[in-house]
Amino acid sequence: MVTTFHYLLLGAALFTIGVIGVLTRRNIMIILMSIELMMNAVNINLIAFSNRLQQVTGQVFAIFVITVAAAEAAVGLGIVIAMFKNKETMNINEIDLMKW
Amino acid sequence: MIQILFFFFAALAAGAAINVLVQKHVLYSALSLILMLTATSVLFILLGADFLAVIQIIVYAGAIMVLFVFVIMLLNLPVDEDGADRLRWLKFIGIPLGLFFLFLVTATLWNVQAGTGTQSRFVGSPQAIGQSLFTDYLLPFEVTSLLILIALVGAVVFAKKDL
């Protein structure tokens, strides 16, 4: 029997993998992808609860999350390209112009 | 049947997600993320959210990830950017902290769990979603259009030559 609990557990696991990716990898593309991973984990939770409560609201919110992810990807990749043109690197530790 | 499908695709999604992090080359990470998104869309179908599953594949795997792959190939990246050995300790702190976070969330979920199963007959039809989107959530929908406009302008600004 697959319960909502299983889906929430999967969502938590995927979210944790995304958090670990943001914390450990220093490549900005990987970090952006980890953020996408975390948003996807949130989507799983929203849809699991949408199924649990038999309401469509969770799916509407999932659509909003996907929209935000698309906007974030567009702006984030624009930043990556501008950054790569200026510094020739993908490592965020070398982007320390504003570091005190 | 549902159990087999769920556990197979949940394991596939988790494995692909881990593969995103351990791959050295960014392109393999992006392809692995596409696999993870596709496996997740199967889980959406199991939850009865057919429309969201299609949206997931079209928008996420079809548009956003293609954008990622396009940028990776455009920039022609070197293989390993993580090479700086002075940051190895990040792994020894980040992974235990992440697992501790997972433990906390799991413990909380375990305490509040209720035993009812999911129902595959619940179908979020495009009609129901559209009805909810254009009546109850009309204002968020319009604000989202503003958000996309801002993102568009931002992307154009970042793409300018003399930034």
PDB file of C-alpha atoms in Angstrom:
ATOM      1  CA  MET A   1       0.000   0.000   0.000  1.00  0.00           C
ATOM      2  CA  VAL A   2       1.548   3.254  -1.132  1.00  0.00           C
ATOM      3  CA  THR A   3       0.499   6.026   1.225  1.00  0.00           C
ATOM      4  CA  THR A   4       0.970   9.774   1.224  1.00  0.00           C
ATOM      5  CA  PHE A   5       3.745   9.164   3.740  1.00  0.00           C
ATOM      6  CA  HIS A   6       5.821   7.407   1.076  1.00  0.00           C
ATOM      7  CA  TYR A   7       5.506  10.346  -1.270  1.00  0.00           C
ATOM      8  CA  LEU A   8       6.402  12.813   1.473  1.00  0.00           C
ATOM      9  CA  LEU A   9       9.425  10.687   2.337  1.00  0.00           C
ATOM     10  CA  LEU A  10      10.529  10.698  -1.296  1.00  0.00           C
ATOM     11  CA  GLY A  11      10.023  14.459  -1.447  1.00  0.00           C
ATOM     12  CA  ALA A  12      12.115  14.926   1.699  1.00  0.00           C
ATOM     13  CA  ALA A  13      14.860  12.689   0.292  1.00  0.00           C
ATOM     14  CA  LEU A  14      14.990  14.580  -3.018  1.00  0.00           C
ATOM     15  CA  PHE A  15      14.966  17.918  -1.191  1.00  0.00           C
ATOM     16  CA  THR A  16      17.835  16.742   0.999  1.00  0.00           C
ATOM     17  CA  ILE A  17      19.821  15.663  -2.049  1.00  0.00           C
ATOM     18  CA  GLY A  18      19.283  19.151  -3.472  1.00  0.00           C
ATOM     19  CA  VAL A  19      20.424  20.777  -0.220  1.00  0.00           C
ATOM     20  CA  ILE A  20      23.542  18.588  -0.150  1.00  0.00           C
ATOM     21  CA  GLY A  21      24.233  19.591  -3.750  1.00  0.00           C
ATOM     22  CA  VAL A  22      24.019  23.287  -2.919  1.00  0.00           C
ATOM     23  CA  LEU A  23      26.220  22.803   0.140  1.00  0.00           C
ATOM     24  CA  THR A  24      28.953  20.637  -1.362  1.00  0.00           C
ATOM     25  CA  ARG A  25      29.330  21.352  -5.071  1.00  0.00           C
ATOM     26  CA  ARG A  26      31.014  24.571  -6.174  1.00  0.00           C
ATOM     27  CA  ASN A  27      29.987  24.489  -9.823  1.00  0.00           C
ATOM     28  CA  ILE A  28      27.278  27.088 -10.393  1.00  0.00           C
ATOM     29  CA  MET A  29      25.469  24.951 -12.993  1.00  0.00           C
ATOM     30  CA  ILE A  30      25.234  22.068 -10.522  1.00  0.00           C
ATOM     31  CA  ILE A  31      23.946  24.464  -7.873  1.00  0.00           C
ATOM     32  CA  LEU A  32      21.221  25.746 -10.218  1.00  0.00           C
ATOM     33  CA  MET A  33      20.254  22.153 -11.010  1.00  0.00           C
ATOM     34  CA  SER A  34      20.126  21.352  -7.294  1.00  0.00           C
ATOM     35  CA  ILE A  35      17.698  24.218  -6.826  1.00  0.00           C
ATOM     36  CA  GLU A  36      15.549  22.741  -9.613  1.00  0.00           C
ATOM     37  CA  LEU A  37      15.727  19.426  -7.751  1.00  0.00           C
ATOM     38  CA  MET A  38      14.459  21.037  -4.562  1.00  0.00           C
ATOM     39  CA  MET A  39      11.565  22.703  -6.402  1.00  0.00           C
ATOM     40  CA  ASN A  40      10.661  19.339  -7.875  1.00  0.00           C
ATOM     41  CA  ALA A  41      10.619  17.806  -4.407  1.00  0.00           C
ATOM     42  CA  VAL A  42       8.209  20.540  -3.344  1.00  0.00           C
ATOM     43  CA  ASN A  43       6.023  19.686  -6.337  1.00  0.00           C
ATOM     44  CA  ILE A  44       5.869  16.035  -5.259  1.00  0.00           C
ATOM     45  CA  ASN A  45       4.684  17.124  -1.810  1.00  0.00           C
ATOM     46  CA  LEU A  46       2.056  19.475  -3.249  1.00  0.00           C
ATOM     47  CA  ILE A  47       0.631  16.827  -5.559  1.00  0.00           C
ATOM     48  CA  ALA A  48       0.697  14.139  -2.866  1.00  0.00           C
ATOM     49  CA  PHE A  49      -1.391  16.388  -0.640  1.00  0.00           C
ATOM     50  CA  SER A  50      -3.615  17.284  -3.575  1.00  0.00           C
ATOM     51  CA  ASN A  51      -4.348  13.574  -3.922  1.00  0.00           C
ATOM     52  CA  ARG A  52      -4.741  13.095  -0.174  1.00  0.00           C
ATOM     53  CA  LEU A  53      -7.237  15.945   0.243  1.00  0.00           C
ATOM     54  CA  GLN A  54      -8.952  15.225  -3.092  1.00  0.00           C
ATOM     55  CA  GLN A  55      -8.596  18.863  -4.080  1.00  0.00           C
ATOM     56  CA  VAL A  56      -7.077  20.393  -7.171  1.00  0.00           C
ATOM     57  CA  THR A  57      -5.491  23.320  -5.311  1.00  0.00           C
ATOM     58  CA  GLY A  58      -2.167  21.543  -4.816  1.00  0.00           C
ATOM     59  CA  GLN A  59      -1.819  21.034  -8.543  1.00  0.00           C
ATOM     60  CA  VAL A  60      -2.515  24.716  -9.209  1.00  0.00           C
ATOM     61  CA  PHE A  61       0.290  25.582  -6.793  1.00  0.00           C
ATOM     62  CA  ALA A  62       2.545  23.058  -8.517  1.00  0.00           C
ATOM     63  CA  ILE A  63       1.940  24.943 -11.772  1.00  0.00           C
ATOM     64  CA  PHE A  64       3.009  28.167 -10.046  1.00  0.00           C
ATOM     65  CA  VAL A  65       6.153  26.444  -8.757  1.00  0.00           C
ATOM     66  CA  ILE A  66       7.002  25.261 -12.278  1.00  0.00           C
ATOM     67  CA  THR A  67       6.516  28.818 -13.565  1.00  0.00           C
ATOM     68  CA  VAL A  68       8.827  30.203 -10.915  1.00  0.00           C
ATOM     69  CA  ALA A  69      11.370  27.499 -11.773  1.00  0.00           C
ATOM     70  CA  ALA A  70      11.260  28.515 -15.435  1.00  0.00           C
ATOM     71  CA  ALA A  71      11.781  32.202 -14.591  1.00  0.00           C
ATOM     72  CA  GLU A  72      14.577  31.304 -12.197  1.00  0.00           C
ATOM     73  CA  ALA A  73      16.296  29.151 -14.809  1.00  0.00           C
ATOM     74  CA  ALA A  74      16.134  31.938 -17.413  1.00  0.00           C
ATOM     75  CA  VAL A  75      17.593  34.588 -15.098  1.00  0.00           C
ATOM     76  CA  GLY A  76      20.074  32.184 -13.490  1.00  0.00           C
ATOM     77  CA  LEU A  77      21.463  31.015 -16.815  1.00  0.00           C
ATOM     78  CA  GLY A  78      21.700  34.643 -17.946  1.00  0.00           C
ATOM     79  CA  ILE A  79      23.802  35.340 -14.861  1.00  0.00           C
ATOM     80  CA  VAL A  80      25.929  32.258 -15.572  1.00  0.00           C
ATOM     81  CA  ILE A  81      26.642  33.371 -19.135  1.00  0.00           C
ATOM     82  CA  ALA A  82      27.489  36.935 -18.071  1.00  0.00           C
ATOM     83  CA  MET A  83      29.716  35.544 -15.317  1.00  0.00           C
ATOM     84  CA  PHE A  84      31.494  33.167 -17.643  1.00  0.00           C
ATOM     85  CA  LYS A  85      32.127  35.949 -20.155  1.00  0.00           C
ATOM     86  CA  ASN A  86      33.760  38.080 -17.464  1.00  0.00           C
ATOM     87  CA  LYS A  87      35.667  35.582 -15.315  1.00  0.00           C
ATOM     88  CA  GLU A  88      36.039  32.451 -17.470  1.00  0.00           C
ATOM     89  CA  THR A  89      35.076  30.230 -14.569  1.00  0.00           C
ATOM     90  CA  MET A  90      32.163  28.230 -13.217  1.00  0.00           C
ATOM     91  CA  ASN A  91      33.515  27.980  -9.686  1.00  0.00           C
ATOM     92  CA  ILE A  92      31.544  30.212  -7.350  1.00  0.00           C
ATOM     93  CA  ASN A  93      34.494  30.469  -4.966  1.00  0.00           C
ATOM     94  CA  GLU A  94      36.304  32.547  -7.563  1.00  0.00           C
ATOM     95  CA  ILE A  95      33.371  34.962  -7.803  1.00  0.00           C
ATOM     96  CA  ASP A  96      34.367  36.958  -4.724  1.00  0.00           C
ATOM     97  CA  LEU A  97      34.275  40.544  -5.945  1.00  0.00           C
ATOM     98  CA  MET A  98      31.800  41.605  -3.266  1.00  0.00           C
ATOM     99  CA  LYS A  99      33.387  39.520  -0.519  1.00  0.00           C
ATOM    100  CA  TRP A 100      34.764  41.636   2.254  1.00  0.00           C
TER     101      TRP A 100
ATOM    102  CA  MET B   1       1.182  -3.102  -9.411  1.00  0.00           C
ATOM    103  CA  ILE B   2       1.018   0.446  -8.065  1.00  0.00           C
ATOM    104  CA  GLN B   3       3.571  -0.488  -5.416  1.00  0.00           C
ATOM    105  CA  ILE B   4       6.001  -1.906  -7.961  1.00  0.00           C
ATOM    106  CA  LEU B   5       5.676   1.177 -10.169  1.00  0.00           C
ATOM    107  CA  PHE B   6       6.020   3.537  -7.218  1.00  0.00           C
ATOM    108  CA  PHE B   7       9.092   1.912  -5.729  1.00  0.00           C
ATOM    109  CA  PHE B   8      10.792   1.471  -9.096  1.00  0.00           C
ATOM    110  CA  PHE B   9      10.309   5.070 -10.180  1.00  0.00           C
ATOM    111  CA  ALA B  10      10.963   6.483  -6.716  1.00  0.00           C
ATOM    112  CA  ALA B  11      14.272   4.604  -6.622  1.00  0.00           C
ATOM    113  CA  LEU B  12      15.008   5.779 -10.164  1.00  0.00           C
ATOM    114  CA  ALA B  13      14.296   9.400  -9.216  1.00  0.00           C
ATOM    115  CA  ALA B  14      16.449   9.218  -6.086  1.00  0.00           C
ATOM    116  CA  GLY B  15      19.283   7.467  -7.906  1.00  0.00           C
ATOM    117  CA  ALA B  16      19.227   9.956 -10.764  1.00  0.00           C
ATOM    118  CA  ALA B  17      19.159  12.829  -8.254  1.00  0.00           C
ATOM    119  CA  ILE B  18      22.258  11.440  -6.511  1.00  0.00           C
ATOM    120  CA  ASN B  19      23.880  10.940  -9.906  1.00  0.00           C
ATOM    121  CA  VAL B  20      23.352  14.662 -10.609  1.00  0.00           C
ATOM    122  CA  LEU B  21      25.685  15.446  -7.724  1.00  0.00           C
ATOM    123  CA  VAL B  22      28.398  12.833  -8.228  1.00  0.00           C
ATOM    124  CA  GLN B  23      28.978  13.288 -11.956  1.00  0.00           C
ATOM    125  CA  LYS B  24      32.155  15.142 -12.881  1.00  0.00           C
ATOM    126  CA  HIS B  25      30.881  16.512 -16.176  1.00  0.00           C
ATOM    127  CA  VAL B  26      28.042  19.040 -15.996  1.00  0.00           C
ATOM    128  CA  LEU B  27      26.351  17.683 -19.117  1.00  0.00           C
ATOM    129  CA  TYR B  28      25.935  14.239 -17.571  1.00  0.00           C
ATOM    130  CA  SER B  29      24.416  15.916 -14.518  1.00  0.00           C
ATOM    131  CA  ALA B  30      21.895  17.712 -16.729  1.00  0.00           C
ATOM    132  CA  LEU B  31      20.942  14.493 -18.525  1.00  0.00           C
ATOM    133  CA  SER B  32      20.586  12.720 -15.187  1.00  0.00           C
ATOM    134  CA  LEU B  33      18.307  15.511 -13.983  1.00  0.00           C
ATOM    135  CA  ILE B  34      16.129  14.998 -17.067  1.00  0.00           C
ATOM    136  CA  LEU B  35      15.844  11.304 -16.126  1.00  0.00           C
ATOM    137  CA  MET B  36      14.869  12.293 -12.594  1.00  0.00           C
ATOM    138  CA  LEU B  37      12.184  14.683 -13.850  1.00  0.00           C
ATOM    139  CA  THR B  38      10.741  12.018 -16.137  1.00  0.00           C
ATOM    140  CA  ALA B  39      10.604   9.462 -13.309  1.00  0.00           C
ATOM    141  CA  THR B  40       8.852  12.068 -11.172  1.00  0.00           C
ATOM    142  CA  SER B  41       6.243  12.646 -13.875  1.00  0.00           C
ATOM    143  CA  VAL B  42       5.390   8.927 -13.706  1.00  0.00           C
ATOM    144  CA  LEU B  43       4.813   9.372  -9.981  1.00  0.00           C
ATOM    145  CA  PHE B  44       2.471  12.261 -10.802  1.00  0.00           C
ATOM    146  CA  ILE B  45       0.470   9.923 -13.024  1.00  0.00           C
ATOM    147  CA  LEU B  46       0.290   7.434 -10.151  1.00  0.00           C
ATOM    148  CA  LEU B  47      -1.138  10.241  -8.012  1.00  0.00           C
ATOM    149  CA  GLY B  48      -3.766  10.969 -10.636  1.00  0.00           C
ATOM    150  CA  ALA B  49      -2.259  14.285 -11.708  1.00  0.00           C
ATOM    151  CA  ASP B  50      -2.116  13.523 -15.408  1.00  0.00           C
ATOM    152  CA  PHE B  51      -2.058  17.152 -16.530  1.00  0.00           C
ATOM    153  CA  LEU B  52       0.842  17.975 -14.202  1.00  0.00           C
ATOM    154  CA  ALA B  53       2.754  14.948 -15.503  1.00  0.00           C
ATOM    155  CA  VAL B  54       2.454  16.248 -19.062  1.00  0.00           C
ATOM    156  CA  ILE B  55       3.384  19.776 -17.957  1.00  0.00           C
ATOM    157  CA  GLN B  56       6.363  18.340 -16.101  1.00  0.00           C
ATOM    158  CA  ILE B  57       7.698  16.686 -19.226  1.00  0.00           C
ATOM    159  CA  ILE B  58       6.900  19.524 -21.636  1.00  0.00           C
ATOM    160  CA  VAL B  59       7.979  22.472 -19.509  1.00  0.00           C
ATOM    161  CA  TYR B  60      10.615  21.006 -17.184  1.00  0.00           C
ATOM    162  CA  ALA B  61      12.307  18.346 -19.266  1.00  0.00           C
ATOM    163  CA  GLY B  62      11.444  19.922 -22.594  1.00  0.00           C
ATOM    164  CA  ALA B  63      12.100  23.612 -22.014  1.00  0.00           C
ATOM    165  CA  ILE B  64      14.044  24.301 -18.827  1.00  0.00           C
ATOM    166  CA  MET B  65      16.483  21.412 -19.119  1.00  0.00           C
ATOM    167  CA  VAL B  66      17.009  22.068 -22.812  1.00  0.00           C
ATOM    168  CA  LEU B  67      17.961  25.606 -21.786  1.00  0.00           C
ATOM    169  CA  PHE B  68      20.476  24.156 -19.323  1.00  0.00           C
ATOM    170  CA  VAL B  69      21.942  21.769 -21.892  1.00  0.00           C
ATOM    171  CA  PHE B  70      22.058  24.576 -24.453  1.00  0.00           C
ATOM    172  CA  VAL B  71      24.010  26.844 -22.088  1.00  0.00           C
ATOM    173  CA  ILE B  72      26.393  24.022 -21.123  1.00  0.00           C
ATOM    174  CA  MET B  73      27.164  23.305 -24.763  1.00  0.00           C
ATOM    175  CA  LEU B  74      27.342  27.022 -25.616  1.00  0.00           C
ATOM    176  CA  LEU B  75      29.968  27.712 -22.967  1.00  0.00           C
ATOM    177  CA  ASN B  76      31.967  24.561 -23.783  1.00  0.00           C
ATOM    178  CA  LEU B  77      32.888  23.945 -20.171  1.00  0.00           C
ATOM    179  CA  PRO B  78      36.014  22.223 -18.907  1.00  0.00           C
ATOM    180  CA  VAL B  79      35.336  18.871 -17.267  1.00  0.00           C
ATOM    181  CA  ASP B  80      36.017  19.370 -13.587  1.00  0.00           C
ATOM    182  CA  GLU B  81      35.512  22.739 -11.956  1.00  0.00           C
ATOM    183  CA  ASP B  82      35.377  21.382  -8.432  1.00  0.00           C
ATOM    184  CA  GLY B  83      39.084  20.669  -8.404  1.00  0.00           C
ATOM    185  CA  ALA B  84      40.054  22.967  -5.548  1.00  0.00           C
ATOM    186  CA  ASP B  85      41.144  20.545  -2.859  1.00  0.00           C
ATOM    187  CA  ARG B  86      40.979  23.156  -0.145  1.00  0.00           C
ATOM    188  CA  LEU B  87      37.203  22.706  -0.186  1.00  0.00           C
ATOM    189  CA  ARG B  88      37.102  18.945   0.435  1.00  0.00           C
ATOM    190  CA  TRP B  89      35.906  19.603   3.974  1.00  0.00           C
ATOM    191  CA  LEU B  90      32.671  20.955   2.550  1.00  0.00           C
ATOM    192  CA  LYS B  91      31.650  17.364   1.821  1.00  0.00           C
ATOM    193  CA  PHE B  92      32.420  16.228   5.355  1.00  0.00           C
ATOM    194  CA  ILE B  93      30.224  18.961   6.789  1.00  0.00           C
ATOM    195  CA  GLY B  94      27.545  19.245   4.115  1.00  0.00           C
ATOM    196  CA  ILE B  95      26.606  15.582   3.812  1.00  0.00           C
ATOM    197  CA  PRO B  96      26.162  14.905   7.571  1.00  0.00           C
ATOM    198  CA  LEU B  97      24.192  18.136   7.918  1.00  0.00           C
ATOM    199  CA  GLY B  98      21.977  17.144   4.997  1.00  0.00           C
ATOM    200  CA  LEU B  99      21.416  13.654   6.398  1.00  0.00           C
ATOM    201  CA  PHE B 100      20.607  15.147   9.799  1.00  0.00           C
ATOM    202  CA  PHE B 101      18.038  17.379   8.096  1.00  0.00           C
ATOM    203  CA  LEU B 102      16.562  14.322   6.375  1.00  0.00           C
ATOM    204  CA  PHE B 103      16.436  12.521   9.721  1.00  0.00           C
ATOM    205  CA  LEU B 104      14.581  15.425  11.344  1.00  0.00           C
ATOM    206  CA  VAL B 105      12.030  15.630   8.521  1.00  0.00           C
ATOM    207  CA  THR B 106      11.533  11.863   8.495  1.00  0.00           C
ATOM    208  CA  ALA B 107      11.049  11.729  12.265  1.00  0.00           C
ATOM    209  CA  THR B 108       8.475  14.504  12.072  1.00  0.00           C
ATOM    210  CA  LEU B 109       6.623  12.801   9.219  1.00  0.00           C
ATOM    211  CA  TRP B 110       6.742   9.508  11.097  1.00  0.00           C
ATOM    212  CA  ASN B 111       5.083  11.086  14.125  1.00  0.00           C
ATOM    213  CA  VAL B 112       2.204  12.612  12.180  1.00  0.00           C
ATOM    214  CA  GLN B 113       1.619   9.837   9.656  1.00  0.00           C
ATOM    215  CA  ALA B 114      -1.881   8.545   9.060  1.00  0.00           C
ATOM    216  CA  GLY B 115      -2.429   5.233   7.356  1.00  0.00           C
ATOM    217  CA  THR B 116      -4.714   6.052   4.441  1.00  0.00           C
ATOM    218  CA  GLY B 117      -3.382   5.233   1.018  1.00  0.00           C
ATOM    219  CA  THR B 118      -3.318   7.335  -2.095  1.00  0.00           C
ATOM    220  CA  GLN B 119      -6.093   6.981  -4.627  1.00  0.00           C
ATOM    221  CA  SER B 120      -5.203   6.679  -8.252  1.00  0.00           C
ATOM    222  CA  ARG B 121      -8.738   7.476  -9.387  1.00  0.00           C
ATOM    223  CA  PHE B 122      -8.322  11.158  -8.475  1.00  0.00           C
ATOM    224  CA  VAL B 123      -7.688  12.913 -11.760  1.00  0.00           C
ATOM    225  CA  GLY B 124      -6.747  16.557 -11.884  1.00  0.00           C
ATOM    226  CA  SER B 125      -8.304  17.227 -15.257  1.00  0.00           C
ATOM    227  CA  PRO B 126      -7.212  20.307 -17.194  1.00  0.00           C
ATOM    228  CA  GLN B 127     -10.775  21.542 -16.839  1.00  0.00           C
ATOM    229  CA  ALA B 128     -10.725  21.395 -13.043  1.00  0.00           C
ATOM    230  CA  ILE B 129      -7.280  22.959 -12.859  1.00  0.00           C
ATOM    231  CA  GLY B 130      -8.239  25.727 -15.266  1.00  0.00           C
ATOM    232  CA  GLN B 131     -11.420  26.429 -13.360  1.00  0.00           C
ATOM    233  CA  SER B 132      -9.510  26.770 -10.117  1.00  0.00           C
ATOM    234  CA  LEU B 133      -6.735  28.780 -11.764  1.00  0.00           C
ATOM    235  CA  PHE B 134      -9.023  31.337 -13.372  1.00  0.00           C
ATOM    236  CA  THR B 135     -11.461  31.817 -10.502  1.00  0.00           C
ATOM    237  CA  ASP B 136      -9.899  31.257  -7.085  1.00  0.00           C
ATOM    238  CA  TYR B 137      -6.320  31.966  -8.100  1.00  0.00           C
ATOM    239  CA  LEU B 138      -6.798  34.643 -10.736  1.00  0.00           C
ATOM    240  CA  LEU B 139      -4.725  37.266  -8.907  1.00  0.00           C
ATOM    241  CA  PRO B 140      -1.713  34.940  -8.365  1.00  0.00           C
ATOM    242  CA  PHE B 141      -2.006  33.976 -12.019  1.00  0.00           C
ATOM    243  CA  GLU B 142      -1.812  37.590 -13.143  1.00  0.00           C
ATOM    244  CA  VAL B 143       1.054  38.317 -10.755  1.00  0.00           C
ATOM    245  CA  THR B 144       2.860  35.333 -12.273  1.00  0.00           C
ATOM    246  CA  SER B 145       2.630  36.994 -15.679  1.00  0.00           C
ATOM    247  CA  LEU B 146       4.345  40.029 -14.158  1.00  0.00           C
ATOM    248  CA  LEU B 147       7.032  37.745 -12.725  1.00  0.00           C
ATOM    249  CA  ILE B 148       7.678  36.240 -16.134  1.00  0.00           C
ATOM    250  CA  LEU B 149       7.881  39.711 -17.678  1.00  0.00           C
ATOM    251  CA  ILE B 150      10.472  40.716 -15.076  1.00  0.00           C
ATOM    252  CA  ALA B 151      12.455  37.527 -15.721  1.00  0.00           C
ATOM    253  CA  LEU B 152      12.335  38.240 -19.457  1.00  0.00           C
ATOM    254  CA  VAL B 153      13.637  41.774 -19.014  1.00  0.00           C
ATOM    255  CA  GLY B 154      16.305  40.499 -16.606  1.00  0.00           C
ATOM    256  CA  ALA B 155      17.495  37.846 -19.046  1.00  0.00           C
ATOM    257  CA  VAL B 156      17.711  40.446 -21.837  1.00  0.00           C
ATOM    258  CA  VAL B 157      19.701  42.791 -19.592  1.00  0.00           C
ATOM    259  CA  PHE B 158      22.144  40.018 -18.648  1.00  0.00           C
ATOM    260  CA  ALA B 159      22.592  39.136 -22.284  1.00  0.00           C
ATOM    261  CA  LYS B 160      23.812  42.635 -23.161  1.00  0.00           C
ATOM    262  CA  LYS B 161      27.369  42.862 -24.420  1.00  0.00           C
ATOM    263  CA  ASP B 162      28.839  45.447 -22.079  1.00  0.00           C
ATOM    264  CA  LEU B 163      27.776  44.020 -18.732  1.00  0.00           C
TER     265      LEU B 163
END
